[in-house]
């Protein structure tokens, strides 16, 4: 390869070149923001002026998907590049799943570990949600009920992130709290500010390297900003973001054919919540813009890869689903925009990016492709990002795994045209759904009974190779 040739000639006596300056990385991902909810796409009446402008400078992947569209499994795939059975996070991290071993292992080699070991200064801000809550449980409102959610992340489990202002999960957006780098489990930083605004403030401090102590000024940096909104509760956001939607007519907001009718439980749920959901996205957009402005202010735009994405979407009542963790577009499809001026050409692309691809792609873009651990399941898409020829994926796996019975649950695939979901039930039966998104983009007609040969073909082409390679126990009894 060209790289090995250059290394060989350098070793043969040519003057050694200075190590290439590696790009900074800023990775921003709000929680539960569906891929169609950006104004520039023209699919939903949501106001995102900063993302609209950012898209003009970015590669926009309009068909990026979350392979397991719920919080912890996405985050573990993001950090490890591995499928859930390999990374151990087969469902959300709570004390119930922790009893079954669901937690990001300390020994996992995350992309942040690689960056830390190769000279990056790292920061993490916001929601982490990869810890199993332990007894005695942290005093937190969401640890009071039968399911425990919140937990401190000890320094040895932060995977290279030296600057740390984070929590496991805590859904009080107007009064969040965090553990900072030096805090013990019994400490708290309680904040009287909307979470994304506080996190943008902290991102700006990190970028500016306030006090010269937040990061090493002589090293490239990587910063993750994990915002909780537009996750529920939808009403927990500054009032100013809601005002434009109060003025928006109902027929503009409720025109999609997959919204259940008014007077039904889920139709009313959508109508009650969509203005607040959009308001939170508009707020996230504004705070993301502030982070971009900080990069401009410190002349870091050219040297920084910026990614904006989300862990999954949100149905809000569409398809009779009030949340995520399903195979519908509103849940699986996520935003994915990446900007690197002068390196990544600005364009829109229907690349079927999978969550596990992000890790190797980031390392490859940073010039660290040779540091990608062999156990990583994802594939680098860096060449495609850079506008070069490379093989393109033709499908994205869909997963939903019960931690107490991982041989059951859902497996499936999302291709350019079709979405297949097979749900293995305790009864031994399977529920199958198949949608042709080209002819039926709102997924209103299930074709599984009409097209059994296509169901079998998609299982054989996409799901079976994954089962064979991953050790997923679903393979032992799927029909």
PDB file of C-alpha atoms in Angstrom, residues 160-428:
ATOM      1  CA  UNK A 160     -10.182   7.200  27.827  1.00  0.00           C
ATOM      2  CA  UNK A 161     -12.453  10.195  28.490  1.00  0.00           C
ATOM      3  CA  UNK A 162     -10.389  12.275  30.926  1.00  0.00           C
ATOM      4  CA  UNK A 163     -12.746  15.268  31.008  1.00  0.00           C
ATOM      5  CA  UNK A 164     -16.087  13.962  32.260  1.00  0.00           C
ATOM      6  CA  UNK A 165     -19.393  15.700  33.015  1.00  0.00           C
ATOM      7  CA  UNK A 166     -21.950  12.931  32.680  1.00  0.00           C
ATOM      8  CA  UNK A 167     -24.662  10.740  34.197  1.00  0.00           C
ATOM      9  CA  UNK A 168     -26.063   7.316  33.359  1.00  0.00           C
ATOM     10  CA  UNK A 169     -29.661   8.312  32.719  1.00  0.00           C
ATOM     11  CA  UNK A 170     -31.691  11.106  34.324  1.00  0.00           C
ATOM     12  CA  UNK A 171     -34.757  12.497  32.572  1.00  0.00           C
ATOM     13  CA  UNK A 172     -35.231  15.879  34.232  1.00  0.00           C
ATOM     14  CA  UNK A 173     -34.212  18.110  31.366  1.00  0.00           C
ATOM     15  CA  UNK A 174     -34.759  21.449  33.144  1.00  0.00           C
ATOM     16  CA  UNK A 175     -32.873  20.394  36.294  1.00  0.00           C
ATOM     17  CA  UNK A 176     -30.302  17.769  35.278  1.00  0.00           C
ATOM     18  CA  UNK A 177     -27.429  16.595  37.401  1.00  0.00           C
ATOM     19  CA  UNK A 178     -24.037  15.235  36.574  1.00  0.00           C
ATOM     20  CA  UNK A 179     -20.910  13.676  37.954  1.00  0.00           C
ATOM     21  CA  UNK A 180     -17.813  15.663  37.006  1.00  0.00           C
ATOM     22  CA  UNK A 181     -14.300  14.327  36.465  1.00  0.00           C
ATOM     23  CA  UNK A 182     -13.144  14.393  40.092  1.00  0.00           C
ATOM     24  CA  UNK A 183     -16.441  13.623  41.847  1.00  0.00           C
ATOM     25  CA  UNK A 184     -17.089  10.513  43.877  1.00  0.00           C
ATOM     26  CA  UNK A 185     -20.268   8.458  43.629  1.00  0.00           C
ATOM     27  CA  UNK A 186     -21.812  10.414  46.518  1.00  0.00           C
ATOM     28  CA  UNK A 187     -21.227  13.829  44.928  1.00  0.00           C
ATOM     29  CA  UNK A 188     -23.539  15.671  42.517  1.00  0.00           C
ATOM     30  CA  UNK A 189     -23.442  18.678  40.257  1.00  0.00           C
ATOM     31  CA  UNK A 190     -27.038  19.916  40.214  1.00  0.00           C
ATOM     32  CA  UNK A 191     -27.787  22.330  37.403  1.00  0.00           C
ATOM     33  CA  UNK A 192     -30.657  24.807  37.095  1.00  0.00           C
ATOM     34  CA  UNK A 193     -30.491  24.974  33.298  1.00  0.00           C
ATOM     35  CA  UNK A 194     -31.861  23.058  30.306  1.00  0.00           C
ATOM     36  CA  UNK A 195     -29.586  20.065  29.769  1.00  0.00           C
ATOM     37  CA  UNK A 196     -28.567  20.715  26.126  1.00  0.00           C
ATOM     38  CA  UNK A 197     -27.828  24.372  26.901  1.00  0.00           C
ATOM     39  CA  UNK A 198     -25.610  23.431  29.865  1.00  0.00           C
ATOM     40  CA  UNK A 199     -23.855  20.772  27.792  1.00  0.00           C
ATOM     41  CA  UNK A 200     -23.277  23.246  24.953  1.00  0.00           C
ATOM     42  CA  UNK A 201     -21.789  25.652  27.528  1.00  0.00           C
ATOM     43  CA  UNK A 202     -19.436  22.898  28.682  1.00  0.00           C
ATOM     44  CA  UNK A 203     -18.562  21.962  25.090  1.00  0.00           C
ATOM     45  CA  UNK A 204     -17.667  25.590  24.391  1.00  0.00           C
ATOM     46  CA  UNK A 205     -15.444  25.619  27.504  1.00  0.00           C
ATOM     47  CA  UNK A 206     -13.709  22.428  26.338  1.00  0.00           C
ATOM     48  CA  UNK A 207     -13.175  23.729  22.803  1.00  0.00           C
ATOM     49  CA  UNK A 208     -11.799  27.019  24.176  1.00  0.00           C
ATOM     50  CA  UNK A 209      -9.762  25.016  26.717  1.00  0.00           C
ATOM     51  CA  UNK A 210     -10.825  27.451  29.413  1.00  0.00           C
ATOM     52  CA  UNK A 211      -8.042  27.877  31.935  1.00  0.00           C
ATOM     53  CA  UNK A 212      -5.784  25.745  29.756  1.00  0.00           C
ATOM     54  CA  UNK A 213      -6.611  22.687  31.853  1.00  0.00           C
ATOM     55  CA  UNK A 214      -9.569  20.935  30.223  1.00  0.00           C
ATOM     56  CA  UNK A 215      -7.471  19.326  27.511  1.00  0.00           C
ATOM     57  CA  UNK A 216      -3.862  19.183  26.346  1.00  0.00           C
ATOM     58  CA  UNK A 217      -3.467  22.098  23.891  1.00  0.00           C
ATOM     59  CA  UNK A 218      -0.701  20.247  22.046  1.00  0.00           C
ATOM     60  CA  UNK A 219      -2.877  17.234  21.250  1.00  0.00           C
ATOM     61  CA  UNK A 220      -5.853  16.753  18.958  1.00  0.00           C
ATOM     62  CA  UNK A 221      -9.101  16.423  20.878  1.00  0.00           C
ATOM     63  CA  UNK A 222     -12.249  14.350  20.652  1.00  0.00           C
ATOM     64  CA  UNK A 223     -15.416  15.566  22.342  1.00  0.00           C
ATOM     65  CA  UNK A 224     -18.706  13.691  22.667  1.00  0.00           C
ATOM     66  CA  UNK A 225     -21.842  15.687  23.516  1.00  0.00           C
ATOM     67  CA  UNK A 226     -24.707  13.340  24.377  1.00  0.00           C
ATOM     68  CA  UNK A 227     -27.867  15.420  24.831  1.00  0.00           C
ATOM     69  CA  UNK A 228     -30.991  13.880  26.355  1.00  0.00           C
ATOM     70  CA  UNK A 229     -33.772  15.857  24.576  1.00  0.00           C
ATOM     71  CA  UNK A 230     -35.831  15.292  22.489  1.00  0.00           C
ATOM     72  CA  UNK A 231     -36.262  12.236  24.755  1.00  0.00           C
ATOM     73  CA  UNK A 232     -39.341  12.261  26.984  1.00  0.00           C
ATOM     74  CA  UNK A 233     -40.698  14.127  28.973  1.00  0.00           C
ATOM     75  CA  UNK A 234     -41.500  16.270  25.968  1.00  0.00           C
ATOM     76  CA  UNK A 235     -42.720  19.290  27.951  1.00  0.00           C
ATOM     77  CA  UNK A 236     -39.402  19.828  29.733  1.00  0.00           C
ATOM     78  CA  UNK A 237     -37.915  22.535  27.527  1.00  0.00           C
ATOM     79  CA  UNK A 238     -37.651  26.334  27.501  1.00  0.00           C
ATOM     80  CA  UNK A 239     -40.900  27.973  26.460  1.00  0.00           C
ATOM     81  CA  UNK A 240     -39.272  29.994  23.672  1.00  0.00           C
ATOM     82  CA  UNK A 241     -38.759  26.882  21.559  1.00  0.00           C
ATOM     83  CA  UNK A 242     -42.469  26.022  21.669  1.00  0.00           C
ATOM     84  CA  UNK A 243     -43.822  29.358  20.438  1.00  0.00           C
ATOM     85  CA  UNK A 244     -43.299  28.857  16.671  1.00  0.00           C
ATOM     86  CA  UNK A 245     -45.269  25.607  16.849  1.00  0.00           C
ATOM     87  CA  UNK A 246     -48.192  27.140  18.720  1.00  0.00           C
ATOM     88  CA  UNK A 247     -48.684  29.310  15.642  1.00  0.00           C
ATOM     89  CA  UNK A 248     -48.441  26.354  13.250  1.00  0.00           C
ATOM     90  CA  UNK A 249     -51.803  25.056  11.932  1.00  0.00           C
ATOM     91  CA  UNK A 250     -52.884  21.546  12.847  1.00  0.00           C
ATOM     92  CA  UNK A 251     -53.184  20.407   9.236  1.00  0.00           C
ATOM     93  CA  UNK A 252     -49.492  21.159   8.706  1.00  0.00           C
ATOM     94  CA  UNK A 253     -48.510  19.167  11.799  1.00  0.00           C
ATOM     95  CA  UNK A 254     -50.823  16.189  11.347  1.00  0.00           C
ATOM     96  CA  UNK A 255     -50.718  15.558   7.603  1.00  0.00           C
ATOM     97  CA  UNK A 256     -48.796  12.249   7.599  1.00  0.00           C
ATOM     98  CA  UNK A 257     -50.990   9.288   6.614  1.00  0.00           C
ATOM     99  CA  UNK A 258     -49.490   7.053   9.315  1.00  0.00           C
ATOM    100  CA  UNK A 259     -50.674   9.232  12.219  1.00  0.00           C
ATOM    101  CA  UNK A 260     -53.631   7.490  13.905  1.00  0.00           C
ATOM    102  CA  UNK A 261     -56.892   9.448  13.778  1.00  0.00           C
ATOM    103  CA  UNK A 262     -57.935  11.957  16.423  1.00  0.00           C
ATOM    104  CA  UNK A 263     -60.053  10.367  19.119  1.00  0.00           C
ATOM    105  CA  UNK A 264     -57.844   7.272  19.335  1.00  0.00           C
ATOM    106  CA  UNK A 265     -55.328   6.790  22.151  1.00  0.00           C
ATOM    107  CA  UNK A 266     -52.253   7.032  19.941  1.00  0.00           C
ATOM    108  CA  UNK A 267     -53.683   9.626  17.594  1.00  0.00           C
ATOM    109  CA  UNK A 268     -54.357  11.879  20.555  1.00  0.00           C
ATOM    110  CA  UNK A 269     -50.927  11.081  22.020  1.00  0.00           C
ATOM    111  CA  UNK A 270     -49.265  12.276  18.809  1.00  0.00           C
ATOM    112  CA  UNK A 271     -51.369  15.433  18.651  1.00  0.00           C
ATOM    113  CA  UNK A 272     -50.656  16.213  22.295  1.00  0.00           C
ATOM    114  CA  UNK A 273     -46.884  15.797  22.049  1.00  0.00           C
ATOM    115  CA  UNK A 274     -45.621  16.619  18.560  1.00  0.00           C
ATOM    116  CA  UNK A 275     -45.338  20.388  19.133  1.00  0.00           C
ATOM    117  CA  UNK A 276     -43.191  19.821  22.213  1.00  0.00           C
ATOM    118  CA  UNK A 277     -41.108  17.176  20.432  1.00  0.00           C
ATOM    119  CA  UNK A 278     -40.382  19.623  17.619  1.00  0.00           C
ATOM    120  CA  UNK A 279     -39.719  22.397  20.151  1.00  0.00           C
ATOM    121  CA  UNK A 280     -37.020  20.286  21.788  1.00  0.00           C
ATOM    122  CA  UNK A 281     -35.431  19.561  18.405  1.00  0.00           C
ATOM    123  CA  UNK A 282     -35.382  23.287  17.643  1.00  0.00           C
ATOM    124  CA  UNK A 283     -33.656  23.793  20.990  1.00  0.00           C
ATOM    125  CA  UNK A 284     -31.106  21.069  20.286  1.00  0.00           C
ATOM    126  CA  UNK A 285     -30.502  22.694  16.897  1.00  0.00           C
ATOM    127  CA  UNK A 286     -29.760  26.041  18.537  1.00  0.00           C
ATOM    128  CA  UNK A 287     -27.349  24.510  21.053  1.00  0.00           C
ATOM    129  CA  UNK A 288     -25.577  22.507  18.346  1.00  0.00           C
ATOM    130  CA  UNK A 289     -25.142  25.773  16.467  1.00  0.00           C
ATOM    131  CA  UNK A 290     -23.442  27.323  19.491  1.00  0.00           C
ATOM    132  CA  UNK A 291     -20.904  24.472  19.486  1.00  0.00           C
ATOM    133  CA  UNK A 292     -20.235  25.067  15.775  1.00  0.00           C
ATOM    134  CA  UNK A 293     -19.763  28.774  16.465  1.00  0.00           C
ATOM    135  CA  UNK A 294     -17.128  27.957  19.091  1.00  0.00           C
ATOM    136  CA  UNK A 295     -15.157  25.946  16.539  1.00  0.00           C
ATOM    137  CA  UNK A 296     -15.306  28.936  14.186  1.00  0.00           C
ATOM    138  CA  UNK A 297     -14.290  31.364  16.910  1.00  0.00           C
ATOM    139  CA  UNK A 298     -11.174  29.352  17.750  1.00  0.00           C
ATOM    140  CA  UNK A 299     -10.241  28.701  14.095  1.00  0.00           C
ATOM    141  CA  UNK A 300     -10.810  24.967  14.488  1.00  0.00           C
ATOM    142  CA  UNK A 301     -13.407  24.427  11.768  1.00  0.00           C
ATOM    143  CA  UNK A 302     -10.959  23.219   9.111  1.00  0.00           C
ATOM    144  CA  UNK A 303      -9.233  20.766  11.442  1.00  0.00           C
ATOM    145  CA  UNK A 304     -12.326  19.225  13.015  1.00  0.00           C
ATOM    146  CA  UNK A 305     -14.589  16.377  11.951  1.00  0.00           C
ATOM    147  CA  UNK A 306     -18.084  17.156  13.254  1.00  0.00           C
ATOM    148  CA  UNK A 307     -20.742  14.442  13.402  1.00  0.00           C
ATOM    149  CA  UNK A 308     -24.411  15.016  14.256  1.00  0.00           C
ATOM    150  CA  UNK A 309     -26.583  11.939  14.725  1.00  0.00           C
ATOM    151  CA  UNK A 310     -28.955  10.262  17.214  1.00  0.00           C
ATOM    152  CA  UNK A 311     -29.270   6.921  18.971  1.00  0.00           C
ATOM    153  CA  UNK A 312     -32.735   6.217  17.552  1.00  0.00           C
ATOM    154  CA  UNK A 313     -35.960   7.934  16.609  1.00  0.00           C
ATOM    155  CA  UNK A 314     -39.419   8.140  18.163  1.00  0.00           C
ATOM    156  CA  UNK A 315     -42.859   7.066  16.945  1.00  0.00           C
ATOM    157  CA  UNK A 316     -44.948   9.223  19.341  1.00  0.00           C
ATOM    158  CA  UNK A 317     -48.034   7.114  18.566  1.00  0.00           C
ATOM    159  CA  UNK A 318     -47.434   6.369  14.874  1.00  0.00           C
ATOM    160  CA  UNK A 319     -47.997   2.665  14.066  1.00  0.00           C
ATOM    161  CA  UNK A 320     -49.646   2.410  17.512  1.00  0.00           C
ATOM    162  CA  UNK A 321     -46.138   2.731  19.001  1.00  0.00           C
ATOM    163  CA  UNK A 322     -45.537   5.488  21.538  1.00  0.00           C
ATOM    164  CA  UNK A 323     -41.770   5.153  21.754  1.00  0.00           C
ATOM    165  CA  UNK A 324     -38.878   3.502  19.868  1.00  0.00           C
ATOM    166  CA  UNK A 325     -37.360  -0.011  19.924  1.00  0.00           C
ATOM    167  CA  UNK A 326     -39.245  -1.102  16.810  1.00  0.00           C
ATOM    168  CA  UNK A 327     -38.601  -1.607  13.114  1.00  0.00           C
ATOM    169  CA  UNK A 328     -40.570   1.347  11.775  1.00  0.00           C
ATOM    170  CA  UNK A 329     -38.809   4.233  10.044  1.00  0.00           C
ATOM    171  CA  UNK A 330     -39.734   6.703  12.787  1.00  0.00           C
ATOM    172  CA  UNK A 331     -37.712   4.542  15.189  1.00  0.00           C
ATOM    173  CA  UNK A 332     -34.856   3.100  13.101  1.00  0.00           C
ATOM    174  CA  UNK A 333     -33.900   5.959  10.809  1.00  0.00           C
ATOM    175  CA  UNK A 334     -31.611   8.568  12.368  1.00  0.00           C
ATOM    176  CA  UNK A 335     -29.925  11.795  11.296  1.00  0.00           C
ATOM    177  CA  UNK A 336     -26.307  11.435  10.248  1.00  0.00           C
ATOM    178  CA  UNK A 337     -24.389  14.492   9.077  1.00  0.00           C
ATOM    179  CA  UNK A 338     -20.606  14.690   8.963  1.00  0.00           C
ATOM    180  CA  UNK A 339     -18.500  17.747   8.098  1.00  0.00           C
ATOM    181  CA  UNK A 340     -14.776  17.951   7.457  1.00  0.00           C
ATOM    182  CA  UNK A 341     -14.070  20.985   5.266  1.00  0.00           C
ATOM    183  CA  UNK A 342     -11.888  20.266   2.270  1.00  0.00           C
ATOM    184  CA  UNK A 343     -11.864  16.527   2.946  1.00  0.00           C
ATOM    185  CA  UNK A 344     -15.441  15.211   2.987  1.00  0.00           C
ATOM    186  CA  UNK A 345     -17.401  16.542  -0.016  1.00  0.00           C
ATOM    187  CA  UNK A 346     -20.742  18.090   0.877  1.00  0.00           C
ATOM    188  CA  UNK A 347     -23.554  16.005  -0.604  1.00  0.00           C
ATOM    189  CA  UNK A 348     -26.545  13.811   0.199  1.00  0.00           C
ATOM    190  CA  UNK A 349     -26.146  10.044   0.027  1.00  0.00           C
ATOM    191  CA  UNK A 350     -28.453   7.082   0.642  1.00  0.00           C
ATOM    192  CA  UNK A 351     -25.615   5.029   2.138  1.00  0.00           C
ATOM    193  CA  UNK A 352     -27.052   2.347   4.431  1.00  0.00           C
ATOM    194  CA  UNK A 353     -24.803   3.176   7.378  1.00  0.00           C
ATOM    195  CA  UNK A 354     -25.068   0.888  10.407  1.00  0.00           C
ATOM    196  CA  UNK A 355     -24.333   1.852  14.000  1.00  0.00           C
ATOM    197  CA  UNK A 356     -21.361  -0.541  14.220  1.00  0.00           C
ATOM    198  CA  UNK A 357     -19.766   1.172  11.192  1.00  0.00           C
ATOM    199  CA  UNK A 358     -19.265   4.465  13.031  1.00  0.00           C
ATOM    200  CA  UNK A 359     -16.309   3.272  15.170  1.00  0.00           C
ATOM    201  CA  UNK A 360     -14.084   2.006  12.337  1.00  0.00           C
ATOM    202  CA  UNK A 361     -15.075   4.929  10.116  1.00  0.00           C
ATOM    203  CA  UNK A 362     -14.061   7.518  12.713  1.00  0.00           C
ATOM    204  CA  UNK A 363     -10.705   5.849  13.336  1.00  0.00           C
ATOM    205  CA  UNK A 364     -10.065   5.498   9.613  1.00  0.00           C
ATOM    206  CA  UNK A 365     -10.864   9.169   8.982  1.00  0.00           C
ATOM    207  CA  UNK A 366      -8.446  10.088  11.772  1.00  0.00           C
ATOM    208  CA  UNK A 367      -5.675   8.154  10.009  1.00  0.00           C
ATOM    209  CA  UNK A 368      -5.876   5.310  12.519  1.00  0.00           C
ATOM    210  CA  UNK A 369      -7.344   2.603  10.319  1.00  0.00           C
ATOM    211  CA  UNK A 370      -4.512   0.288  11.323  1.00  0.00           C
ATOM    212  CA  UNK A 371      -5.608   0.627  14.964  1.00  0.00           C
ATOM    213  CA  UNK A 372      -9.107  -0.797  14.430  1.00  0.00           C
ATOM    214  CA  UNK A 373      -9.288  -3.936  16.612  1.00  0.00           C
ATOM    215  CA  UNK A 374      -9.871  -7.126  14.604  1.00  0.00           C
ATOM    216  CA  UNK A 375     -12.951  -8.015  16.665  1.00  0.00           C
ATOM    217  CA  UNK A 376     -14.857  -4.928  15.487  1.00  0.00           C
ATOM    218  CA  UNK A 377     -17.952  -6.044  13.535  1.00  0.00           C
ATOM    219  CA  UNK A 378     -18.531  -2.805  11.646  1.00  0.00           C
ATOM    220  CA  UNK A 379     -16.865  -1.748   8.409  1.00  0.00           C
ATOM    221  CA  UNK A 380     -15.107   1.517   7.754  1.00  0.00           C
ATOM    222  CA  UNK A 381     -17.026   3.705   5.308  1.00  0.00           C
ATOM    223  CA  UNK A 382     -14.271   6.334   5.305  1.00  0.00           C
ATOM    224  CA  UNK A 383     -13.538   5.974   1.589  1.00  0.00           C
ATOM    225  CA  UNK A 384     -17.184   6.576   0.761  1.00  0.00           C
ATOM    226  CA  UNK A 385     -17.263   9.570   3.123  1.00  0.00           C
ATOM    227  CA  UNK A 386     -14.214  10.992   1.341  1.00  0.00           C
ATOM    228  CA  UNK A 387     -15.846  10.600  -2.063  1.00  0.00           C
ATOM    229  CA  UNK A 388     -13.758   7.602  -3.121  1.00  0.00           C
ATOM    230  CA  UNK A 389     -14.948   4.343  -4.635  1.00  0.00           C
ATOM    231  CA  UNK A 390     -15.641   1.468  -2.250  1.00  0.00           C
ATOM    232  CA  UNK A 391     -18.132  -1.323  -1.714  1.00  0.00           C
ATOM    233  CA  UNK A 392     -21.508  -0.180  -0.451  1.00  0.00           C
ATOM    234  CA  UNK A 393     -23.613  -2.052   2.110  1.00  0.00           C
ATOM    235  CA  UNK A 394     -27.005  -3.266   0.898  1.00  0.00           C
ATOM    236  CA  UNK A 395     -28.710  -3.813   4.253  1.00  0.00           C
ATOM    237  CA  UNK A 396     -28.867  -2.779   7.908  1.00  0.00           C
ATOM    238  CA  UNK A 397     -29.666  -5.345  10.590  1.00  0.00           C
ATOM    239  CA  UNK A 398     -32.584  -4.803  12.958  1.00  0.00           C
ATOM    240  CA  UNK A 399     -32.334  -6.228  16.483  1.00  0.00           C
ATOM    241  CA  UNK A 400     -34.455  -6.368  19.642  1.00  0.00           C
ATOM    242  CA  UNK A 401     -33.225  -8.809  22.258  1.00  0.00           C
ATOM    243  CA  UNK A 402     -34.877  -9.718  25.590  1.00  0.00           C
ATOM    244  CA  UNK A 403     -32.046  -9.923  28.135  1.00  0.00           C
ATOM    245  CA  UNK A 404     -33.748 -12.757  30.024  1.00  0.00           C
ATOM    246  CA  UNK A 405     -34.312 -14.802  26.841  1.00  0.00           C
ATOM    247  CA  UNK A 406     -31.800 -13.694  24.187  1.00  0.00           C
ATOM    248  CA  UNK A 407     -32.695 -16.638  21.941  1.00  0.00           C
ATOM    249  CA  UNK A 408     -36.086 -14.958  21.424  1.00  0.00           C
ATOM    250  CA  UNK A 409     -37.042 -11.482  20.296  1.00  0.00           C
ATOM    251  CA  UNK A 410     -36.674  -9.748  16.975  1.00  0.00           C
ATOM    252  CA  UNK A 411     -34.164  -9.952  14.183  1.00  0.00           C
ATOM    253  CA  UNK A 412     -34.579  -8.444  10.750  1.00  0.00           C
ATOM    254  CA  UNK A 413     -33.137  -6.189   8.109  1.00  0.00           C
ATOM    255  CA  UNK A 414     -33.680  -2.821   6.468  1.00  0.00           C
ATOM    256  CA  UNK A 415     -32.563  -2.736   2.825  1.00  0.00           C
ATOM    257  CA  UNK A 416     -32.828   0.104   0.341  1.00  0.00           C
ATOM    258  CA  UNK A 417     -36.368  -1.051  -0.445  1.00  0.00           C
ATOM    259  CA  UNK A 418     -37.639  -3.450   2.227  1.00  0.00           C
ATOM    260  CA  UNK A 419     -37.961  -3.696   5.991  1.00  0.00           C
ATOM    261  CA  UNK A 420     -38.286  -7.205   7.469  1.00  0.00           C
ATOM    262  CA  UNK A 421     -38.986  -8.000  11.128  1.00  0.00           C
ATOM    263  CA  UNK A 422     -39.260 -11.532  12.557  1.00  0.00           C
ATOM    264  CA  UNK A 423     -40.274 -11.776  16.217  1.00  0.00           C
ATOM    265  CA  UNK A 424     -39.730 -15.170  17.850  1.00  0.00           C
ATOM    266  CA  UNK A 425     -42.208 -15.630  20.659  1.00  0.00           C
ATOM    267  CA  UNK A 426     -42.125 -17.859  23.750  1.00  0.00           C
ATOM    268  CA  UNK A 427     -44.954 -19.906  22.237  1.00  0.00           C
ATOM    269  CA  UNK A 428     -42.588 -21.110  19.528  1.00  0.00           C
TER     270      UNK A 428
END
